[in-house]
Coordinates of C-alpha atoms in Angstrom, one line a residue:
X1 CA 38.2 85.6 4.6
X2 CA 37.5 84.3 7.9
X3 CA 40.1 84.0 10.5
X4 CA 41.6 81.5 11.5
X5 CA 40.8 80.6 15.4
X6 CA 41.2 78.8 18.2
X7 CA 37.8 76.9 16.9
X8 CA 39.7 75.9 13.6
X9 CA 42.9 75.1 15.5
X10 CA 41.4 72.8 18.2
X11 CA 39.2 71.0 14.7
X12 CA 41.9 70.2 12.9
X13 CA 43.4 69.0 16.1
X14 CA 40.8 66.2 16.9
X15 CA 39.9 65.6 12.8
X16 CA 43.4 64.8 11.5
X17 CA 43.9 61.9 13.9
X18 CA 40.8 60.7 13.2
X19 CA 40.7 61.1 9.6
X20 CA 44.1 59.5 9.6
X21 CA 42.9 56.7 12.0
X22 CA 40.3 55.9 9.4
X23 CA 42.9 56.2 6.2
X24 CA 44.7 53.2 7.7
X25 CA 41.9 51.4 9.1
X26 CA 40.5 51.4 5.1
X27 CA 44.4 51.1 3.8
X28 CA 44.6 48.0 5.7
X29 CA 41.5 46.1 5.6
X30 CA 41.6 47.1 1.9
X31 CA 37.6 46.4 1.4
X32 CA 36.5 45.0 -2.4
X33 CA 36.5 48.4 -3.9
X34 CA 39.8 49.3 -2.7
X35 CA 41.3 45.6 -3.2
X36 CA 40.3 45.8 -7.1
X37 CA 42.4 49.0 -7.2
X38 CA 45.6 46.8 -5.5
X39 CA 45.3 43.9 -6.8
X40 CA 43.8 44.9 -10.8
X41 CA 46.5 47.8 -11.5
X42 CA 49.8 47.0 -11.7
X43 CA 52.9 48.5 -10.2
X44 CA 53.3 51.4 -8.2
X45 CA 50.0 53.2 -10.0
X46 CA 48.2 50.4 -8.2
X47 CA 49.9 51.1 -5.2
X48 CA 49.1 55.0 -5.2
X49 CA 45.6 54.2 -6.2
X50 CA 44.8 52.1 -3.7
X51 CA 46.1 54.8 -0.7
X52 CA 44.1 57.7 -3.2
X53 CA 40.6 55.2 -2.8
X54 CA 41.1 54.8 0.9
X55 CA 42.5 58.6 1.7
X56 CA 38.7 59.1 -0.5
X57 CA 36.4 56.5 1.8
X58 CA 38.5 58.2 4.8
X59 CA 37.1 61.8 3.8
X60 CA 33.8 60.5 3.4
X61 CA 33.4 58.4 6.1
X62 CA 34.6 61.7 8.5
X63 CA 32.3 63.7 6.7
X64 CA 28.9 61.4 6.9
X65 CA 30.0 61.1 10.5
X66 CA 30.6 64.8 11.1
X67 CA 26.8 65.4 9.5
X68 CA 25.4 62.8 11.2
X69 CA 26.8 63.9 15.1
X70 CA 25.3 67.7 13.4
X71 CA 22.2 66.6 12.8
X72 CA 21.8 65.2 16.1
X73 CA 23.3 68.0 18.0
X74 CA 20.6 70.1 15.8
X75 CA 17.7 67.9 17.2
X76 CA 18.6 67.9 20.5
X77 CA 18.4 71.4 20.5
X78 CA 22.1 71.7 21.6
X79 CA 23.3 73.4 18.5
X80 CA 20.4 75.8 16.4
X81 CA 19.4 74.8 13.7
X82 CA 20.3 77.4 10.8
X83 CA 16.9 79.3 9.6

């Protein structure tokens, strides 16, 4: 197992805002996908699905954005690329 660093620390540090950031910004402007979960299931199952499909959409989003900013770190010669 690797240890856990100062690199992991300071991560988590800056990606849990931002991942939380994004939760509410897709818990709030509830797009189609998420707004079928609210407003199609009822009670609080509905309510617990529609924070589960945005927590998702948040986790991706992060992640597409955290491979994109790698990718173009990689180009720019910034970070190496893996062999």
């Amino acid at each position: 197992f690797q240890s856990l660093g100062a690199g992991y620390l300071l991560s988590s540090i800056i990606i849990q805002p931002i991942c939380f950031g994004l939760f509410r910004l897709f818990d709030i402007w509830k797009p189609w996908y998420i707004k079928l979960c609210d407003e199609n299931i009822d009670g609080a199952f509905g309510v617990m699905l529609d924070d589960i499909v945005a927590a998702l959409f948040a986790v991706t989003t992060l992640y597409f954005i955290i491979v994109v900013i790698g990718f173009i770190f990689s180009m720019s010669g910034f970070i190496p690329a893996p062999n």
